[in-house]
Amino acid sequence: MGVKGLQHFVDSCCPEARVTVHLREMAKRQRVCTSTANIPSPTLVVDGMACLRHWYTCKDWVCGGQWREYMELLKGWVEAFTSAGIRLVFFFDGVVEDQKRQVWVKRRRRVNGEISKMFRHIKACGVQPGRALFCLPSGLATFTCFALRSLGQSVFCSEQEADYEIASYARQHGCMGILGQDSDFIIYDSAPYLSVAKLRIDSLTTVLYDRQRLCHAIGLTATQLPLLACLLGNDVVSEEQMQHIRNNAIATYRTNNPASHRGAPQGQKVLAVSQLVSSLWGREEQEPEFIPHSVNLSAPHRELLKKGVCSYLLPGQDASQRGDISAPPSAFEKHVSPQILKACREKHVATEGFMVYSVVCQGVIHCSNTLEDEEDSELLPQALVYKPCRQRIYGLLLLHGHEGSSVDLPAIREWFVYGGNPLKEPDMVHPVPVHLPYHQPSLDLLWFGTSPEVPTLRLMSFLSIFDCQEFSDLHGDIEDALLAALCLVTYIVLQLPVLSSRAVQLGSLYVRGLGNLLGANCASGSPLPGAALMPWHSFDGRLFHSKYLLAHSGTEKAVLLESDPSRLSLFIRLREKLGEACGKRGRVLQSRPCAPERGPGVPPGTGHRERHAGGAKDWRERGETGGGHGHGGGWRASGEASGDLSECEGRSTAWRVNPHSHSYPYGHDGGAQNTSRPPTQSRGRSHLNRGRYRAAPR
C-alpha cells in the first residue's frame, strides 16, 4: 500500500506538491502536444484495486452485492472519461509476490477483524453497519475485471507487482497520468500520479501529486526517492527493518531543526529521512544500486535495501536491475504442453480466464477475505466448502496421464483466508481426477480441439467438477446462467447437510462459488459463455435477502415468484432437477430455522457451542478440511440447536418488519418468524437504518 507515511505527509504537510487539475484540460493539452506523433488518444492508466471502494457506492453491501446497480455505476464512471476523450486502461493484481506475502497476510488479518466487527454489529442491531464498517462484497475485484471488459475497456491482470506494471505501461506509452491511491506512484519515474480519492467524477477534477515539487520541498532529486521510500518502509522493506536508521535520522533532525514549521511527527519523520538521504549523497558517489556505503546496515539488510530500491527501476532505466519476468518458469511444465502454458498466460493477462494461470504456471492460488462470521462455529468457510471442487479443477488441469497414480502427484499451495487459518504456511492441496464415463480428455483437446465431440467433452468435464453430469440435458434448453446457477446451488446443497446459514454468509458463499464456476469453465475449455457466469446475471444481494426472509416466513411459491406462471413453471422444473440430483446421492433437502441469537445481550465472541445446549461441534474441532458427499450427518449431526423463541418475541418491536414490504432488511440470526401478529407497515426509507427489521432465520 505504498510508502509508509508519505501519502499523509504530502496531503497534510506539503501543500506545494498538491495541484488541483482538470482532467479534460490535461487531455486537451496532451492531444495538442502529440497531434503530430503516432500516439493514441490521451490515456489514463487506472489502478483498479485502488478504485474498488470508490466504485462500489451501492447502498447495500452486506448481502452479497448489488451487481446490476454496480454495473450501472461502472458504466457511468467509464462514460464520464470517454465523453471527455480520455481512454482508460485498467490494471488489477494478478499475483501475490513471495516477497510481499507477509504484507498480504497482515492486511488479510486486519480485514478479518473488520469483518468480525461487522457481523457483531448485525447480530446486535439487526441492520447493516454504517460506512465506518464497510467491507467490499466478496469477489468484487474478480468480477469487476470482467465487468469492465464487457463495457469495452482495456483490462490487464498483472503477472508481477501491479504497481510496477502500471508505472511501466504508463511510462512506455506516454500516458497522461496514473489514477490510483498509492504513494509508490510518486516514487516511480513515470506518468503523473492522480488521486482517485480526490476525484470528482462530475467535473473530472482531482489532485495531482507533483514529483518535482515534492523533491524541491524535501531537498532531494528524483533519483533519490527510491532510497527514501525504502528507508521509510514499503511493501519490500518493512518499516521495522529500518527503524534504527529513522530513529537516528529523527534525532539529528530535531537537533538541527528545533522549531521546524513541519513539527508534526509524521512530517518530521519524512523530512528527517530526506535530510539523511541528501547528506549521504553529498558525501560520496552513488553505487549502481543507489545505496550509499555510509548507510549503517548489516549485510542482509543492505541486500534487502538494494532489492527495494531496484523494485522502483522501470524498463529502460536500468535493465540489468530487473530482468524480464514476463514468462517465468511454470510450476508444472511437465504436466502440460507449451501451448497450454502460452494460453494460460494470455488468458490471465487479458482477464479472459480465472484460476488456471495461478495453478498451472505458479502452483499457488490465493483467495482474499470473504464476508463470513468466524464466531458461527457451525458453518464451514467457503474455502472448505469449495475445496473438493477446486481439487477436481486441479485434476482436470494437471492429472492427464496419471490415471490415478499418486507417484509424483503435484500439490497446489493454497493461501485462503478463513477463520481458524493463521496463514503461517499454505495448505497443500492435491488434485483429484474428475469422474467421467470415459478416460479423462487431455487439456489440449478440451482447449484447442475442433472435432464434433469436443463441445460435449467440455460440457461433461465442467459438470463433473460439480458432480452434476445429469444436468447435461438442460444445456441449450434453459439459459446458460440458469444452468450455471443450478449447478452451483446443487453443489452447495450436496456439500452442506442442512442449509441454515444466515443470508449474509449465504450470499457471499454463492458469489465465491461463481468464481469456482469461472475456474471450472476455463479449465474445461469454456463450454459456457463467460458472461453467463457473471453475478449480475444470476444474483442480487438485496433481492436475495428479501426473498430469503419471505421463504422462511412461509410465503407461498407463487408469491415469491410474483405470480408469474412462466417463472413458477421454470422454478418447479429446476427444483425437481435439484431434488433428483440430491436423491441419487442419498441427500434429503432440508432447511430448518434455528434458535435466534440473543442479540445485544450476547457477549462478543460467544459462538454456537456456548449458546446452544447440546449444539453441534466446531468444524475446527472435528478436523474438517472440506465438504464432501460422505459426511453422513454432517457437522451438525451431533445435536439440534436449542433456544427460547419467547425471548425473541419478548424483545423490542425493533426486530419486526413486514416481509411483503419493499424495505429490504439485512442479515441477522433468528428463529422462525411469528406470523400471528399483524404485519408492521413499512415507514419508508427514512427508517431504513433504525433497526426495525426482523432477525433473519438461519
Short mmCIF file of C-alpha atoms in Angstrom, two decimals, residues 45-52 55 70 74 89-95 140-149 153-163 165-166 348-349 351:
data_model
loop_
_atom_site.label_atom_id
_atom_site.label_comp_id
_atom_site.label_asym_id
_atom_site.label_seq_id
_atom_site.Cartn_x
_atom_site.Cartn_y
_atom_site.Cartn_z
CA VAL A 45 -3.88 4.14 -16.50
CA VAL A 46 -6.19 3.13 -13.67
CA ASP A 47 -5.18 1.12 -10.61
CA GLY A 48 -8.34 -0.98 -10.42
CA MET A 49 -7.72 -2.34 -6.93
CA ALA A 50 -7.43 1.19 -5.51
CA CYS A 51 -10.73 2.20 -7.11
CA LEU A 52 -12.99 -0.59 -5.83
CA TRP A 55 -16.72 2.47 -7.43
CA TYR A 70 -22.85 -1.76 -9.60
CA LEU A 74 -19.21 1.41 -13.54
CA VAL A 89 -6.57 1.25 -19.30
CA PHE A 90 -7.21 -0.78 -16.15
CA PHE A 91 -4.79 -2.96 -14.20
CA PHE A 92 -5.66 -5.43 -11.43
CA ASP A 93 -3.48 -7.51 -9.13
CA GLY A 94 -2.95 -10.92 -10.65
CA VAL A 95 -0.37 -12.36 -8.28
CA LEU A 140 -15.76 -7.76 -6.18
CA ALA A 141 -12.24 -7.47 -7.62
CA THR A 142 -12.59 -10.69 -9.64
CA PHE A 143 -15.87 -9.77 -11.28
CA THR A 144 -15.03 -6.09 -11.77
CA CYS A 145 -12.35 -7.14 -14.27
CA PHE A 146 -14.98 -8.95 -16.33
CA ALA A 147 -17.47 -6.12 -15.89
CA LEU A 148 -15.06 -3.56 -17.34
CA ARG A 149 -14.20 -5.85 -20.25
CA GLN A 153 -12.46 -1.34 -21.74
CA SER A 154 -8.83 -2.44 -21.89
CA VAL A 155 -8.20 -4.53 -18.76
CA PHE A 156 -4.98 -6.26 -17.73
CA CYS A 157 -4.29 -8.67 -14.92
CA SER A 158 -0.71 -8.40 -13.66
CA GLU A 159 1.90 -11.16 -13.80
CA GLN A 160 4.02 -9.40 -11.18
CA GLU A 161 3.55 -6.46 -8.81
CA ALA A 162 0.65 -4.46 -10.26
CA ASP A 163 2.11 -1.07 -9.25
CA GLU A 165 3.27 -2.92 -14.33
CA ILE A 166 1.08 0.19 -14.09
CA HIS A 348 -4.58 -14.38 -17.45
CA VAL A 349 -3.13 -11.11 -18.72
CA THR A 351 -8.55 -11.24 -17.87
#
